[in-house]
XYZ file of C-alpha atoms in Angstrom:
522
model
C 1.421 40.522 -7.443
C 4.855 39.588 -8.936
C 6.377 41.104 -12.186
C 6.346 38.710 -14.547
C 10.185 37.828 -14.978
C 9.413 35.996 -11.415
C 7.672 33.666 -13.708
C 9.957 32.800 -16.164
C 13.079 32.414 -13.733
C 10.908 29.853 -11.794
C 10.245 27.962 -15.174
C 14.186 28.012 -15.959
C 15.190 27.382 -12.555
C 13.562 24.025 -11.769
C 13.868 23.149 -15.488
C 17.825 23.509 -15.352
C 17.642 21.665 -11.886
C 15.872 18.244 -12.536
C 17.382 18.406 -15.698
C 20.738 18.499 -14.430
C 20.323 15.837 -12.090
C 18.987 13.879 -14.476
C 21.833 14.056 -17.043
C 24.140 13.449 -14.244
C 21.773 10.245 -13.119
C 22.718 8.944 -16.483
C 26.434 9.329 -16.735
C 26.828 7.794 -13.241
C 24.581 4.471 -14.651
C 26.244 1.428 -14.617
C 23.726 0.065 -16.649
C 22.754 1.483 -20.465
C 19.515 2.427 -20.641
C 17.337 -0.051 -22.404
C 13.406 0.651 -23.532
C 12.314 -1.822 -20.275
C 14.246 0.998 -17.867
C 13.200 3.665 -19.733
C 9.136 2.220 -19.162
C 9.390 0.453 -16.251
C 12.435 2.007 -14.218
C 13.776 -1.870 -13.592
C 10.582 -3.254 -11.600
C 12.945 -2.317 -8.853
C 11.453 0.864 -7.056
C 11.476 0.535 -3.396
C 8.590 1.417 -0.738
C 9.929 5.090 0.117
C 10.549 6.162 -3.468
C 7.006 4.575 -4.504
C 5.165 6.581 -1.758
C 6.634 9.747 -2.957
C 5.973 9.111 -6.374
C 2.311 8.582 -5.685
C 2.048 11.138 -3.503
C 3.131 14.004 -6.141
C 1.447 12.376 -8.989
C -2.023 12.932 -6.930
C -1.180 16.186 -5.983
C -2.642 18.083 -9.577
C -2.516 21.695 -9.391
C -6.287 21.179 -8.923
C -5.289 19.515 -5.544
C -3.876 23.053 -4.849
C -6.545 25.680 -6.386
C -9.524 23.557 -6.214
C -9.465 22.197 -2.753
C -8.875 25.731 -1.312
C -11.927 26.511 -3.160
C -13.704 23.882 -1.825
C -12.869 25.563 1.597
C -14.008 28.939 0.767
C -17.160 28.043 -0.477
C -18.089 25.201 1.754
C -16.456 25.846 5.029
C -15.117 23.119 7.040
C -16.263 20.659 5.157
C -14.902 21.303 1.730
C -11.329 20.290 2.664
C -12.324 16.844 4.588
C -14.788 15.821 1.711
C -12.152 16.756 -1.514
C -9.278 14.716 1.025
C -11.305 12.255 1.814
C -12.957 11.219 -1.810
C -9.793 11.694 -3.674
C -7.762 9.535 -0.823
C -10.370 6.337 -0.803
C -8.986 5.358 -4.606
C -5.578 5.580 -3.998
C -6.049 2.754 -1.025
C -8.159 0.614 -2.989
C -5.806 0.464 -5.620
C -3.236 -1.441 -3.135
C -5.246 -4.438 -4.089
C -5.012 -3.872 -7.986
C -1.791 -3.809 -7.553
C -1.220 -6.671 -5.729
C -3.359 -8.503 -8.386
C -1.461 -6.863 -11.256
C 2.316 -7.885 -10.049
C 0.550 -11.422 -9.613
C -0.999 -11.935 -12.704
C 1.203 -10.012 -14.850
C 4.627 -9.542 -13.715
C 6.217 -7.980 -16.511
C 3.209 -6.147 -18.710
C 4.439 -2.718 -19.143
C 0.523 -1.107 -19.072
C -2.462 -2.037 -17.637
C -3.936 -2.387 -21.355
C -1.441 -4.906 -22.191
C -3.064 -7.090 -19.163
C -6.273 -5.924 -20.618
C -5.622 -7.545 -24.465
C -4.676 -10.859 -23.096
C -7.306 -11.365 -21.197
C -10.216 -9.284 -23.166
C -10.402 -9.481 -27.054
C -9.467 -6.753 -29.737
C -12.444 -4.325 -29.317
C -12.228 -3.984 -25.208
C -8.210 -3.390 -26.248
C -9.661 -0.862 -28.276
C -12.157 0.973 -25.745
C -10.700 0.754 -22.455
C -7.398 2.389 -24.022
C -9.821 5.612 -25.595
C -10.654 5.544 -22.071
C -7.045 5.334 -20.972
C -5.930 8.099 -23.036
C -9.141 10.457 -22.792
C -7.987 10.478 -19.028
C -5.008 10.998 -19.608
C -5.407 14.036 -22.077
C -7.749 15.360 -19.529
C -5.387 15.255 -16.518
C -2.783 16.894 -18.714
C -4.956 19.416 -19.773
C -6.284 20.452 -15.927
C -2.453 20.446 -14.845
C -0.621 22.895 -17.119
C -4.186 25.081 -17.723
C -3.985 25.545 -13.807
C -0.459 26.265 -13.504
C -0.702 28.636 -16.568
C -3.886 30.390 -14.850
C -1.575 30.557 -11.808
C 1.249 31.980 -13.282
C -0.513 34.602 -15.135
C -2.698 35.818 -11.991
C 0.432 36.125 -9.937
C 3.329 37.290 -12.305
C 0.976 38.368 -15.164
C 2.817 36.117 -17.394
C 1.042 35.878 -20.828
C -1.145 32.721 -20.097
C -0.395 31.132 -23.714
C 3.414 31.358 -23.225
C 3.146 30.031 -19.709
C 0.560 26.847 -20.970
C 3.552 26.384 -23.933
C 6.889 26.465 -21.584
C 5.467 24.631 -18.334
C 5.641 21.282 -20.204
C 9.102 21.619 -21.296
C 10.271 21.753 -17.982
C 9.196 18.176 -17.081
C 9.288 16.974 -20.880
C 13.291 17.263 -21.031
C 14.478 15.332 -18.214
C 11.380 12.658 -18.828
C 12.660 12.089 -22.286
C 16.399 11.666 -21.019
C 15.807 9.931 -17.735
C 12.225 7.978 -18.576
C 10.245 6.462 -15.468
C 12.720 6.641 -13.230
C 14.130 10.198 -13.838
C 10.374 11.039 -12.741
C 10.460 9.036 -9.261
C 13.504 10.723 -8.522
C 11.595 14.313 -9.716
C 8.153 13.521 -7.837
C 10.921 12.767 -4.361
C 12.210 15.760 -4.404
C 8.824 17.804 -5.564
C 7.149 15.972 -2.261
C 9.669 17.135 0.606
C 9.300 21.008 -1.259
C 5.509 20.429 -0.826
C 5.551 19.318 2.382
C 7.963 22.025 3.916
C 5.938 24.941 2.107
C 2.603 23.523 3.573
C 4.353 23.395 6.578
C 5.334 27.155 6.483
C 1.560 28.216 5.485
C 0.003 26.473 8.458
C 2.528 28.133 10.800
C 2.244 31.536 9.348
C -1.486 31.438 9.587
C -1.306 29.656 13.538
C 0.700 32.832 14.648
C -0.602 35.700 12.460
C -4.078 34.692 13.339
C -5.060 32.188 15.484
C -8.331 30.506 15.431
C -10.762 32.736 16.744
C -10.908 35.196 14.332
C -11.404 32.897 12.099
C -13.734 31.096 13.756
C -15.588 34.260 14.401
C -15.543 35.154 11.078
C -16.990 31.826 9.831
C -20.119 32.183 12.854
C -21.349 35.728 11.671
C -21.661 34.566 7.741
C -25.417 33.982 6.700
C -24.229 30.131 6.007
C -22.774 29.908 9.357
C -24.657 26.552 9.930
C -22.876 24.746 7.123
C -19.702 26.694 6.929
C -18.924 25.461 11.092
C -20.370 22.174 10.598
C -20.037 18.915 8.093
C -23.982 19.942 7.588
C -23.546 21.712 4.593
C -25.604 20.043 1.306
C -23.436 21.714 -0.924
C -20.098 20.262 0.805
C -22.112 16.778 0.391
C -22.448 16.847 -3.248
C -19.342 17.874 -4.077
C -18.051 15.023 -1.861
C -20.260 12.840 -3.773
C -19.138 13.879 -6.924
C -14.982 13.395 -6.061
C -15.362 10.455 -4.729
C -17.197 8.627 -7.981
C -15.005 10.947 -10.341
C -12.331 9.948 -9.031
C -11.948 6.405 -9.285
C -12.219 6.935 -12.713
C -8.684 8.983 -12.548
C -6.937 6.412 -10.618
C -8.224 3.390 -12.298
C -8.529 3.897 -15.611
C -4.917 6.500 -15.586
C -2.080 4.501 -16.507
C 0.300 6.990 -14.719
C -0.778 4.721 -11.340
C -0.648 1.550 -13.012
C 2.906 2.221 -13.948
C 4.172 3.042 -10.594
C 2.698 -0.625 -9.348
C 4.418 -2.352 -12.106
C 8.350 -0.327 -11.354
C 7.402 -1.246 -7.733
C 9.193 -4.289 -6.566
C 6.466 -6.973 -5.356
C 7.001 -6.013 -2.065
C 6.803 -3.012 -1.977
C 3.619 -2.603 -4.652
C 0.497 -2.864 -1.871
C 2.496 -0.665 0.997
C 3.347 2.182 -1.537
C -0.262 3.132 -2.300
C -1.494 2.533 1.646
C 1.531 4.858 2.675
C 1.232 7.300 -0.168
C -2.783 7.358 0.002
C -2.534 8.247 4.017
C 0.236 11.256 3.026
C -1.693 12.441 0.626
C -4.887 13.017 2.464
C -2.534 15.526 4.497
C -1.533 17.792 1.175
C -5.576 19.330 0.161
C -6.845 18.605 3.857
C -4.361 21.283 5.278
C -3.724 23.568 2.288
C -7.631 24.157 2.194
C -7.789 24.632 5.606
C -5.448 27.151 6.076
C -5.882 28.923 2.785
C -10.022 28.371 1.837
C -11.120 28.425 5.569
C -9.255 30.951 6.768
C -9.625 33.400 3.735
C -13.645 32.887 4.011
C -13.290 33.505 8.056
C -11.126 36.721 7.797
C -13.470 37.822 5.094
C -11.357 38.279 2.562
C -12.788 39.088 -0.862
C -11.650 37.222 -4.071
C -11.930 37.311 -7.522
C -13.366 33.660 -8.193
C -13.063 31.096 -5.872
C -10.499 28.713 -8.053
C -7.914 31.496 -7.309
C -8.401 31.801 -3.237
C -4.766 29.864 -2.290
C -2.619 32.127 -4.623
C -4.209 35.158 -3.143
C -4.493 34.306 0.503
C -0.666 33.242 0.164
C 0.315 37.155 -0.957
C -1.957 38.062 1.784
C -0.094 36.003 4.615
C 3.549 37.142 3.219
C 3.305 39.495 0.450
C 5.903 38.310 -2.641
C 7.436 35.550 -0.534
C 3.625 33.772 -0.245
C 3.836 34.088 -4.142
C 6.622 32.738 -4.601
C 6.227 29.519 -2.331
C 2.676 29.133 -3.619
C 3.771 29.307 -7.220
C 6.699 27.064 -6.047
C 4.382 24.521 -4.320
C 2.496 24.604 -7.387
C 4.689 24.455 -10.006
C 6.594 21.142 -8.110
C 2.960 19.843 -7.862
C 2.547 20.615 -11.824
C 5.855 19.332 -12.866
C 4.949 15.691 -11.140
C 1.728 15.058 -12.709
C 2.653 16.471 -15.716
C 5.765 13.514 -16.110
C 3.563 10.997 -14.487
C 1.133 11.515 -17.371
C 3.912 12.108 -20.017
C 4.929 8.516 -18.987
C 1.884 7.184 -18.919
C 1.094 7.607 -22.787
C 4.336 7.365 -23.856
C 3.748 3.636 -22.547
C 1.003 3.181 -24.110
C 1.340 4.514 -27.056
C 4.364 2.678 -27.573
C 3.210 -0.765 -25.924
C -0.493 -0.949 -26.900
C 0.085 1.084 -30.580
C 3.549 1.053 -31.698
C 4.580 -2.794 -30.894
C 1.284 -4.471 -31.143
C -0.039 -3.129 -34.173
C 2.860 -1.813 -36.394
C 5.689 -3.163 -35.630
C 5.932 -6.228 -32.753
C 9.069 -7.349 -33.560
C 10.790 -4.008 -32.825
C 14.061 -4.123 -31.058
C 14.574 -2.567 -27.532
C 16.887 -0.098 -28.777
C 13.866 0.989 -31.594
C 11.741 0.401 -29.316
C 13.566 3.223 -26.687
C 14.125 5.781 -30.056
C 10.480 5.563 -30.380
C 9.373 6.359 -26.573
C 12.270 9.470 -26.746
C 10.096 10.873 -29.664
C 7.065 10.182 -28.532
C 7.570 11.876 -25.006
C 8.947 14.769 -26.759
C 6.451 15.206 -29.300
C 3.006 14.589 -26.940
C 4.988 16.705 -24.140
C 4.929 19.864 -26.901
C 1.351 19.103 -27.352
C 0.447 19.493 -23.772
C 0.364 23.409 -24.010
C -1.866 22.723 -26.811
C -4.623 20.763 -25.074
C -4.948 22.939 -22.274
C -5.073 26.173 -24.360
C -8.174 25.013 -26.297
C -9.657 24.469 -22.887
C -9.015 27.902 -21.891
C -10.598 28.998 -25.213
C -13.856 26.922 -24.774
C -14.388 29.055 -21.883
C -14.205 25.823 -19.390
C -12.650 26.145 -15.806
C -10.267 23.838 -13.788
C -13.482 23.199 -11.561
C -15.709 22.245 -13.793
C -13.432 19.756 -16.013
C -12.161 18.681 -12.714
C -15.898 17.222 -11.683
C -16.946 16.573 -15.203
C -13.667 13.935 -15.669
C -15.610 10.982 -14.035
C -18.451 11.064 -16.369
C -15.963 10.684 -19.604
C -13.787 8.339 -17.526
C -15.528 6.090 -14.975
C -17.401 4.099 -17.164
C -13.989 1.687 -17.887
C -13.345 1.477 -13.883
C -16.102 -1.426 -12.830
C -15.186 -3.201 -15.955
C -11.213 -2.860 -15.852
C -11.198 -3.825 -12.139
C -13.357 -7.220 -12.285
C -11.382 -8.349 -15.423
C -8.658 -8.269 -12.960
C -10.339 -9.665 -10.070
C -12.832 -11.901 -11.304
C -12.410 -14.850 -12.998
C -16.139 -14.471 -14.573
C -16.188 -11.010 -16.417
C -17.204 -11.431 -20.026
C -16.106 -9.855 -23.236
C -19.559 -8.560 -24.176
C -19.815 -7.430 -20.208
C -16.975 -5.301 -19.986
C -17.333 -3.567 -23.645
C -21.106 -2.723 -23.086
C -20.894 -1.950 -19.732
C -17.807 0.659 -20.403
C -19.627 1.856 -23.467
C -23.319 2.295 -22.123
C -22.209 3.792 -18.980
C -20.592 6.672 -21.169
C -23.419 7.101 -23.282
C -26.362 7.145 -20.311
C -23.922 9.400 -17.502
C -23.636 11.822 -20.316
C -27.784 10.999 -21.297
C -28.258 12.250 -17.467
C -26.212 14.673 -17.419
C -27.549 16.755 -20.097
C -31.086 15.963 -18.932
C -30.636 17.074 -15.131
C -29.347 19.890 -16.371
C -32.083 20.823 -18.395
C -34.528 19.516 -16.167
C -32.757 21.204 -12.986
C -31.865 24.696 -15.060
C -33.777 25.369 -18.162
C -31.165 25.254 -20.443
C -28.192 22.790 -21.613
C -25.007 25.286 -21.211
C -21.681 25.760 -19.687
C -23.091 26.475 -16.341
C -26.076 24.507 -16.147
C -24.149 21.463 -16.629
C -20.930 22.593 -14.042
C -24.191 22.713 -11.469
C -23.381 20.556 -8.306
C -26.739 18.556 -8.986
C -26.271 18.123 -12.997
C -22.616 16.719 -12.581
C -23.630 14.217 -9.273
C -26.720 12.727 -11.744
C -23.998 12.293 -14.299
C -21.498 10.558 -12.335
C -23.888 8.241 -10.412
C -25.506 7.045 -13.477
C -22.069 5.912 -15.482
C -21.230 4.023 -12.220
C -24.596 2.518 -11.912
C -24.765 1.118 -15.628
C -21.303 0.003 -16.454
C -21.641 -1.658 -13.084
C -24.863 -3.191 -13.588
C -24.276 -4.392 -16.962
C -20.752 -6.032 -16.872
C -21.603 -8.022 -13.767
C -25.142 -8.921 -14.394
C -23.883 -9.848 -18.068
C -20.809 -12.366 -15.988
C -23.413 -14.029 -13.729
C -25.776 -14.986 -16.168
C -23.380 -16.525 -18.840
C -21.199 -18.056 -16.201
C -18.216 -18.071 -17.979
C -14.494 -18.593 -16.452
C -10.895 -17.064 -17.214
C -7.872 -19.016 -16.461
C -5.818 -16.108 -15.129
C -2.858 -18.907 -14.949
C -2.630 -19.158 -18.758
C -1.748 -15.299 -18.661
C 1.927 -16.176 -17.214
C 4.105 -16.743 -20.480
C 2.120 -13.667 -22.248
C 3.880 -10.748 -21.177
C 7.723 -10.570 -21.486
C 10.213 -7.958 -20.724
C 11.487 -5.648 -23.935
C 15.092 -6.872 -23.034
C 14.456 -10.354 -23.027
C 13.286 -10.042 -26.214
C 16.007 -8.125 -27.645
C 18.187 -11.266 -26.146
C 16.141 -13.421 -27.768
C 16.698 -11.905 -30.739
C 20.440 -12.078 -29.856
C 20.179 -15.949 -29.753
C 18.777 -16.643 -32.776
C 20.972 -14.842 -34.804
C 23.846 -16.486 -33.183
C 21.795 -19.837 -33.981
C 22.163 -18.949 -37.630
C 25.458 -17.707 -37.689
C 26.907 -21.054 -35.574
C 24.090 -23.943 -36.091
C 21.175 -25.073 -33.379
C 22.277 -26.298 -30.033
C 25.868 -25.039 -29.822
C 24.883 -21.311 -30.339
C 22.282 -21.868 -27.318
C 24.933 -23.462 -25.020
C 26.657 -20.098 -25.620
């Protein structure tokens, strides 16, 4: 639809821009940057800037593609049941993070909460948890905006999966956490306005009743007009369990609670939760709906929203959508970036090799380690692309590998009685029988154990229902019958800030240099 130079300019153009801002960002600082404002952007974000941030990070290019798809197939119900079951996680997560700035003001991940109050082997599980979600999100983002990219501008898929994480990985590395809040601000108002121009284009070019008259003479009319359709139900189902597991076990959302101030934690997640629901509700609407309504014939549904956007306004609808999507890409892609950056340096780097790292080594090593997982990116979502395995299916699949840790995580935070043996062998079993019923549905259901027998509506909903069912059953039932009790107040002195540490340092080698008390009255 576009030549494919349309493509590359986009890539350089927003690159250059956030980049650019930025660089400039960190001339204008007052303060040096320091590995606690590089992870945790100060624990000084405000309400507005929070909001955004979540807001963006949630929007995956899935949000985009697969949500119009949802529309298409489904009807009317598609949009309201991927809205709805990816919004209920982001609210619930207000009272996480209440919990979290409570009980562990200055941890820089939610795994660091999880060592001090778990032992070594939950440590251990919950993070392959934390960073098989995070690998997976990754993956889905830059695969879709590469499949995007290369259906519109016929961009070579491979270069586009390679050069769509620079973009993000550059000004992450030089600006860290906050350098993405300020990214994911601007990436929501661009969202927002394009959405904006979509629904008015379709309002005046159409209208509803063609639409709507479209949608009655389909053989489905009964579930495509109504909230009746079974298919729409599963699928609903299936994003609201898979879900959690991408919120609550994804440190990218943990890490925008802890650079939150305390006030502003809860409100940030409500506000940004609510604003959200707004971004697949309408874009499916006005895209999925309305292409199924006028009839309009696509190559697979995943790619209905690119291709009803030429159809509303030729090259410019290209260009927005890839826009839209690329802002959309470019904010979950840093949010992510971030997210194992922090934990690869907090839960790997300084508690295993080297704890007594300084906050200037400490920053060195989250540079390289942003830049060198950020090249890898392209990687990941390239051998998805070779498997054969579409944004759809990994999208509904996600919760099965994930959601076993989200039961577990959440009532060592909670609850004062979760166990040790609870929480590991409820995460652990839950993996092992969701992906037990998973493969057996879809044998059971289909005939055969493949590609598409398992990305069956019925296979994945088995799947996702069972990991919930065990992990849940097992780290509970394991806390109420050993009746055992944390004391979440001996957690306060365990987590300090990266800075204060480097002062500490600071001290004591002052202490040698001068002698005991005098070099502390200094």
């Amino acid at each position: 639809m576009l030549p494919s130079y349309v493509g590359y300019g986009l890539l350089l153009v927003f690159g250059l821009f956030f980049t650019l801002i930025t660089f400039v960002m960190q001339r204008r600082r007052k303060q040096a940057m320091t590995a606690e404002q590089f992870s945790t952007a100060g624990r000084s974000v405000g309400v507005g800037l929070a909001s955004a941030s979540i807001i963006a990070a949630w929007t995956w290019a899935a949000t985009l593609m697969m949500s119009s798809s949802t529309g298409y197939q489904y009807g009317i119900s598609g949009p309201y049941w991927y809205a709805a079951g990816a919004c209920i996680q982001v609210l619930l997560f207000a009272i996480v993070a209440i919990n979290l700035k409570k009980r562990a003001p200055n941890a820089h991940t939610f795994l660091e909460f999880i060592g001090q109050r778990f032992d070594k082997k939950n440590h251990r599980l919950i993070m392959g948890f934390a960073l098989m979600t995070n690998i997976l999100v990754t993956s889905m983002v830059v695969l879709g905006g590469a499949i995007a990219l290369n259906s519109l501008t016929g961009m070579n898929i491979y270069v586009a999966a390679f050069l769509i994480p620079l973009t993000f990985t550059i000004y992450t590395m030089i600006g860290g956490l906050k350098a993405s809040f300020i990214a994911d601000y601007f990436n929501t108002v661009m969202i927002f306005t394009i959405l904006a121009i979509f629904a008015t284009v379709v309002y005046v070019k159409f209208g509803i009743d063609p639409i709507y008259e479209g949608l009655s003479n389909m053989p489905s009319s009964d579930s495509m007009l109504t909230m009746a359709s079974v298919s729409g139900l599963f699928f609903g189902m299936i994003n609201i369990i898979g879900n959690f597991g991408a919120v609550f076990v994804d440190q990218a959302y943990w890490q925008r609670a802890i650079a939150s101030k305390d006030s502003a934690a809860s409100k940030a997640y409500i506000y940004g939760g609510i604003s959200w629901f707004s971004i697949p509700f309408a874009i499916a609407t006005f895209l999925g709906v309305s292409a199924a309504g006028l009839g309009i014939t696509v190559g697979s549904p995943d790619s209905v929203a690119p291709e009803m956007a030429a159809h509303l306004l030729g090259g410019v609808g290209s260009i927005l959508f890839l826009a839209m999507l690329f802002m959309a890409v470019m904010s979950t892609g840093a949010a992510e970036l971030t997210a194992i950056t922090n934990i690869i340096v907090t839960d790997i780097y300084r508690k295993s090799i080297n704890p007594k790292a300084s906050s200037d080594r400490l920053l060195n090593v989250s540079r390289k380690v942003t830049l060198g997982f950020g090249l890898m990116m392209g990687v990941l979502s390239i051998l998805l692309f070779k498997v054969g395995i579409g944004l759809g299916w990994v999208y509904m699949a996600m919760g099965i590998f994930v959601s076993g840790a989200v039961i577990p995580v959440t009532l060592g935070l909670l609850w004062k009685k979760a166990t040790n043996e609870g929480t590991f062998y409820g995460a652990s079993a839950g993996l092992v029988f969701g992906v037990t019923a998973w493969f057996t549905s879809a044998y059971l259901l289909f005939g055969e154990i493949s590609i598409r027998s398992l990305g069956e509506l019925q296979s994945m909903f088995f799947g996702n229902i069972t990991v919930f069912l065990v992990s849940g059953t097992i780290s509970i039932g394991h806390a109420l019958m050993s009746n055992q009790e944390f004391d979440f107040d001996s957690l306060q002195d365990k987590f300090r800030s990266f800075d204060d540490e480097e002062n500490d340092d600071e001290i004591t080698e002052e202490e040698i240099m001068y002698g005991g008390k005098q070099a502390s009255a200094k």
